[in-house]
mmCIF file of C-alpha atoms and ligand atoms in Angstrom:
data_model
loop_
_atom_site.group_PDB
_atom_site.id
_atom_site.type_symbol
_atom_site.label_atom_id
_atom_site.label_comp_id
_atom_site.label_asym_id
_atom_site.label_seq_id
_atom_site.Cartn_x
_atom_site.Cartn_y
_atom_site.Cartn_z
ATOM 1 C CA MET A 10 -27.481 30.302 10.936
ATOM 2 C CA THR A 11 -23.842 29.230 10.882
ATOM 3 C CA ARG A 12 -22.570 28.769 7.341
ATOM 4 C CA ILE A 13 -20.129 25.875 7.144
ATOM 5 C CA ALA A 14 -17.808 25.375 4.177
ATOM 6 C CA LEU A 15 -15.784 22.276 3.379
ATOM 7 C CA TYR A 16 -12.402 22.621 1.767
ATOM 8 C CA PRO A 17 -11.638 19.039 0.730
ATOM 9 C CA GLY A 18 -8.467 17.645 -0.754
ATOM 10 C CA SER A 19 -5.512 15.321 -0.494
ATOM 11 C CA PHE A 20 -3.090 18.011 0.737
ATOM 12 C CA ASP A 21 -0.129 15.759 -0.037
ATOM 13 C CA PRO A 22 1.569 18.008 1.028
ATOM 14 C CA PRO A 23 -0.186 21.341 1.652
ATOM 15 C CA THR A 24 1.278 24.180 -0.407
ATOM 16 C CA ARG A 25 1.172 27.962 -0.171
ATOM 17 C CA GLY A 26 -1.834 27.822 -2.530
ATOM 18 C CA HIS A 27 -3.796 25.687 -0.063
ATOM 19 C CA SER A 28 -3.195 27.967 2.925
ATOM 20 C CA ASP A 29 -4.196 30.979 0.832
ATOM 21 C CA LEU A 30 -7.466 29.266 -0.053
ATOM 22 C CA VAL A 31 -8.269 28.514 3.583
ATOM 23 C CA THR A 32 -7.916 32.236 4.351
ATOM 24 C CA ARG A 33 -10.047 33.215 1.346
ATOM 25 C CA SER A 34 -12.754 30.688 2.297
ATOM 26 C CA LEU A 35 -13.278 32.489 5.590
ATOM 27 C CA ALA A 36 -14.800 35.384 3.652
ATOM 28 C CA LEU A 37 -17.569 33.033 2.479
ATOM 29 C CA ALA A 38 -18.361 31.057 5.597
ATOM 30 C CA ASP A 39 -18.467 31.294 9.371
ATOM 31 C CA GLN A 40 -16.619 28.035 9.730
ATOM 32 C CA VAL A 41 -14.271 26.228 7.352
ATOM 33 C CA ILE A 42 -13.574 22.531 7.661
ATOM 34 C CA VAL A 43 -10.376 21.515 5.935
ATOM 35 C CA ALA A 44 -11.380 17.978 4.986
ATOM 36 C CA VAL A 45 -8.494 15.624 4.327
ATOM 37 C CA ALA A 46 -9.418 12.619 2.199
ATOM 38 C CA ARG A 47 -8.366 9.440 3.980
ATOM 39 C CA ASN A 48 -8.724 7.061 1.057
ATOM 40 C CA SER A 49 -8.008 9.125 -1.968
ATOM 41 C CA ALA A 50 -7.649 7.206 -5.223
ATOM 42 C CA LYS A 51 -4.054 8.411 -5.176
ATOM 43 C CA GLN A 52 -1.366 6.676 -3.152
ATOM 44 C CA PRO A 53 -0.297 9.491 -0.810
ATOM 45 C CA LEU A 54 3.318 10.232 0.075
ATOM 46 C CA PHE A 55 2.358 11.438 3.549
ATOM 47 C CA THR A 56 0.157 9.576 6.016
ATOM 48 C CA LEU A 57 -3.155 11.108 6.992
ATOM 49 C CA GLU A 58 -1.739 12.104 10.380
ATOM 50 C CA GLU A 59 1.273 13.779 8.761
ATOM 51 C CA ARG A 60 -0.958 15.739 6.365
ATOM 52 C CA MET A 61 -3.227 16.874 9.224
ATOM 53 C CA GLU A 62 -0.233 17.950 11.288
ATOM 54 C CA MET A 63 1.277 19.900 8.363
ATOM 55 C CA LEU A 64 -2.054 21.628 7.664
ATOM 56 C CA ARG A 65 -2.285 22.786 11.278
ATOM 57 C CA ALA A 66 1.259 24.156 11.093
ATOM 58 C CA VAL A 67 0.645 25.841 7.756
ATOM 59 C CA CYS A 68 -2.784 27.382 8.318
ATOM 60 C CA GLY A 69 -2.331 28.264 11.965
ATOM 61 C CA ASP A 70 -4.788 28.411 14.812
ATOM 62 C CA ASP A 71 -8.011 30.129 13.865
ATOM 63 C CA PRO A 72 -11.104 29.190 15.875
ATOM 64 C CA ARG A 73 -13.113 29.332 12.626
ATOM 65 C CA VAL A 74 -11.007 26.608 10.977
ATOM 66 C CA ARG A 75 -11.282 22.895 11.813
ATOM 67 C CA TYR A 76 -9.184 20.069 10.433
ATOM 68 C CA GLU A 77 -10.968 16.775 9.877
ATOM 69 C CA SER A 78 -10.406 13.640 7.873
ATOM 70 C CA PHE A 79 -13.102 11.827 5.960
ATOM 71 C CA ASP A 80 -13.685 8.477 4.351
ATOM 72 C CA GLY A 81 -16.151 7.653 1.613
ATOM 73 C CA LEU A 82 -18.242 10.207 -0.204
ATOM 74 C CA LEU A 83 -17.676 13.893 0.376
ATOM 75 C CA VAL A 84 -21.430 14.564 0.287
ATOM 76 C CA ASP A 85 -21.991 12.161 3.205
ATOM 77 C CA PHE A 86 -19.353 13.976 5.199
ATOM 78 C CA ALA A 87 -20.974 17.312 4.253
ATOM 79 C CA ARG A 88 -24.357 16.078 5.500
ATOM 80 C CA ARG A 89 -22.880 14.882 8.800
ATOM 81 C CA GLU A 90 -21.164 18.237 9.334
ATOM 82 C CA GLY A 91 -24.092 20.381 8.172
ATOM 83 C CA ALA A 92 -21.942 21.985 5.455
ATOM 84 C CA THR A 93 -23.618 23.870 2.614
ATOM 85 C CA LEU A 94 -20.558 24.874 0.589
ATOM 86 C CA ILE A 95 -17.632 23.077 -1.007
ATOM 87 C CA VAL A 96 -14.632 25.251 -1.771
ATOM 88 C CA ARG A 97 -12.094 24.216 -4.397
ATOM 89 C CA GLY A 98 -9.186 26.055 -5.952
ATOM 90 C CA LEU A 99 -9.134 26.606 -9.703
ATOM 91 C CA ARG A 100 -5.657 27.352 -10.972
ATOM 92 C CA ALA A 101 -5.751 26.991 -14.710
ATOM 93 C CA VAL A 102 -7.915 25.791 -17.572
ATOM 94 C CA SER A 103 -6.369 22.351 -17.130
ATOM 95 C CA ASP A 104 -8.080 22.047 -13.719
ATOM 96 C CA PHE A 105 -11.474 22.856 -15.116
ATOM 97 C CA GLU A 106 -12.687 19.578 -16.552
ATOM 98 C CA TYR A 107 -11.930 17.501 -13.469
ATOM 99 C CA GLU A 108 -13.317 20.158 -11.134
ATOM 100 C CA PHE A 109 -16.453 20.612 -13.231
ATOM 101 C CA GLN A 110 -17.144 16.869 -13.249
ATOM 102 C CA MET A 111 -16.662 16.637 -9.504
ATOM 103 C CA ALA A 112 -18.899 19.635 -8.864
ATOM 104 C CA MET A 113 -21.647 18.197 -11.073
ATOM 105 C CA MET A 114 -21.402 14.750 -9.488
ATOM 106 C CA ASN A 115 -21.568 16.256 -6.012
ATOM 107 C CA ARG A 116 -24.604 18.304 -7.074
ATOM 108 C CA HIS A 117 -26.211 15.155 -8.477
ATOM 109 C CA LEU A 118 -25.661 13.447 -5.125
ATOM 110 C CA MET A 119 -26.663 16.427 -2.961
ATOM 111 C CA ALA A 120 -28.550 19.182 -4.741
ATOM 112 C CA ASP A 121 -28.283 21.805 -2.002
ATOM 113 C CA LEU A 122 -24.512 21.529 -1.586
ATOM 114 C CA GLU A 123 -23.011 24.352 -3.616
ATOM 115 C CA THR A 124 -19.465 24.233 -5.041
ATOM 116 C CA VAL A 125 -17.547 27.489 -5.303
ATOM 117 C CA PHE A 126 -14.177 27.913 -6.988
ATOM 118 C CA LEU A 127 -11.584 30.298 -5.672
ATOM 119 C CA VAL A 128 -8.528 31.470 -7.549
ATOM 120 C CA PRO A 129 -5.172 31.252 -5.779
ATOM 121 C CA PRO A 130 -2.633 34.100 -5.840
ATOM 122 C CA GLU A 131 -1.182 34.734 -9.301
ATOM 123 C CA ASP A 132 2.246 33.445 -8.345
ATOM 124 C CA ALA A 133 0.755 30.170 -7.140
ATOM 125 C CA THR A 134 -1.412 29.361 -10.167
ATOM 126 C CA TRP A 135 1.202 26.903 -11.432
ATOM 127 C CA LEU A 136 1.915 25.354 -8.042
ATOM 128 C CA SER A 137 0.776 21.824 -7.220
ATOM 129 C CA SER A 138 1.463 19.247 -4.533
ATOM 130 C CA SER A 139 2.587 16.745 -7.156
ATOM 131 C CA LEU A 140 5.223 19.129 -8.560
ATOM 132 C CA VAL A 141 6.427 19.954 -5.059
ATOM 133 C CA ARG A 142 6.770 16.225 -4.297
ATOM 134 C CA GLU A 143 8.702 15.651 -7.499
ATOM 135 C CA VAL A 144 11.121 18.532 -6.938
ATOM 136 C CA ALA A 145 11.687 17.530 -3.304
ATOM 137 C CA ARG A 146 12.185 13.872 -4.267
ATOM 138 C CA HIS A 147 15.112 14.896 -6.447
ATOM 139 C CA GLY A 148 16.588 17.253 -3.869
ATOM 140 C CA GLY A 149 15.363 20.508 -5.453
ATOM 141 C CA ASP A 150 14.635 23.665 -3.502
ATOM 142 C CA VAL A 151 10.993 24.092 -2.456
ATOM 143 C CA THR A 152 11.576 27.222 -0.375
ATOM 144 C CA GLY A 153 8.767 29.703 -0.884
ATOM 145 C CA LEU A 154 6.454 27.076 -2.352
ATOM 146 C CA VAL A 155 5.569 25.438 0.924
ATOM 147 C CA HIS A 156 5.677 26.403 4.609
ATOM 148 C CA PRO A 157 9.090 25.727 6.256
ATOM 149 C CA ALA A 158 7.478 22.939 8.332
ATOM 150 C CA VAL A 159 6.411 21.208 5.110
ATOM 151 C CA ALA A 160 9.838 21.696 3.519
ATOM 152 C CA GLU A 161 11.346 20.034 6.594
ATOM 153 C CA ALA A 162 8.834 17.162 6.443
ATOM 154 C CA LEU A 163 9.751 16.615 2.768
ATOM 155 C CA ARG A 164 13.466 16.569 3.596
ATOM 156 C CA ARG A 165 12.848 13.984 6.313
ATOM 157 C CA LYS A 166 10.592 11.909 4.045
ATOM 158 C CA PHE A 167 13.247 11.739 1.343
ATOM 159 C CA GLY A 168 16.040 11.166 3.878
ATOM 160 C CA ARG A 169 17.922 14.400 3.259
HETATM 161 O O1 PNS B 9 -6.762 17.314 -3.737
HETATM 162 P P1 PNS B 9 -7.508 16.344 -4.600
HETATM 163 O O2 PNS B 9 -6.797 15.012 -4.618
HETATM 164 O O3 PNS B 9 -7.768 16.870 -5.979
HETATM 165 O O4 PNS B 9 -8.933 16.120 -3.895
HETATM 166 C C1 PNS B 9 -9.896 15.277 -4.461
HETATM 167 C C2 PNS B 9 -11.012 14.970 -3.445
HETATM 168 C C3 PNS B 9 -10.442 14.303 -2.218
HETATM 169 C C4 PNS B 9 -11.704 16.244 -3.041
HETATM 170 C C5 PNS B 9 -12.042 14.036 -4.158
HETATM 171 O O5 PNS B 9 -11.374 12.933 -4.689
HETATM 172 C C6 PNS B 9 -13.160 13.566 -3.244
HETATM 173 O O6 PNS B 9 -14.042 14.330 -2.926
HETATM 174 N N1 PNS B 9 -13.074 12.300 -2.801
HETATM 175 C C7 PNS B 9 -14.079 11.718 -1.936
HETATM 176 C C8 PNS B 9 -14.898 10.672 -2.684
HETATM 177 C C9 PNS B 9 -16.060 11.307 -3.395
HETATM 178 O O7 PNS B 9 -16.935 11.911 -2.803
HETATM 179 N N2 PNS B 9 -16.097 11.148 -4.732
HETATM 180 C C10 PNS B 9 -17.157 11.663 -5.553
HETATM 181 C C11 PNS B 9 -16.962 13.132 -5.886
HETATM 182 S S1 PNS B 9 -16.774 13.258 -7.578
#
């Protein structure tokens, strides 16, 4: 049986932490679907198409990784795709409450969909898309925090 994992998120933009998690997820599943939320509650900086394009550039071409977008509930998308695992990154204690609530709600909605948390590399535990956006917005250096293609997309987005 093919084990399919979903790695859902906003990826606005993808960081080094995200690409690391995609690689780690492959140890748990035969196929990983990087699932980009179309209508996240947040107002994204990048369009869905831009985020998908950046993810492909950042995570590279691996036949075991697919990039998809989804609308509505994650559990409905998981059912359509036959996924049995949700993978999320857990960076710090501050992530825990939100992640725990989401995991429990998803379990309530779909009992046989398991959430697993993976820890990013130590030097990326403080890294977040929102901080990257903020630094880039004010012209700060995001080298090393994001893939060069993402750094370039941020420069273009902020007209630098
Ligand atoms: O990267 P993010 O913004 O923390 O990702 C959050 C995301 C997109 C995974 C989450 O908001 C989500 O799953 N949205 C889909 C709607 C849904 O299923 N909500 C109920 C789960 S609590």
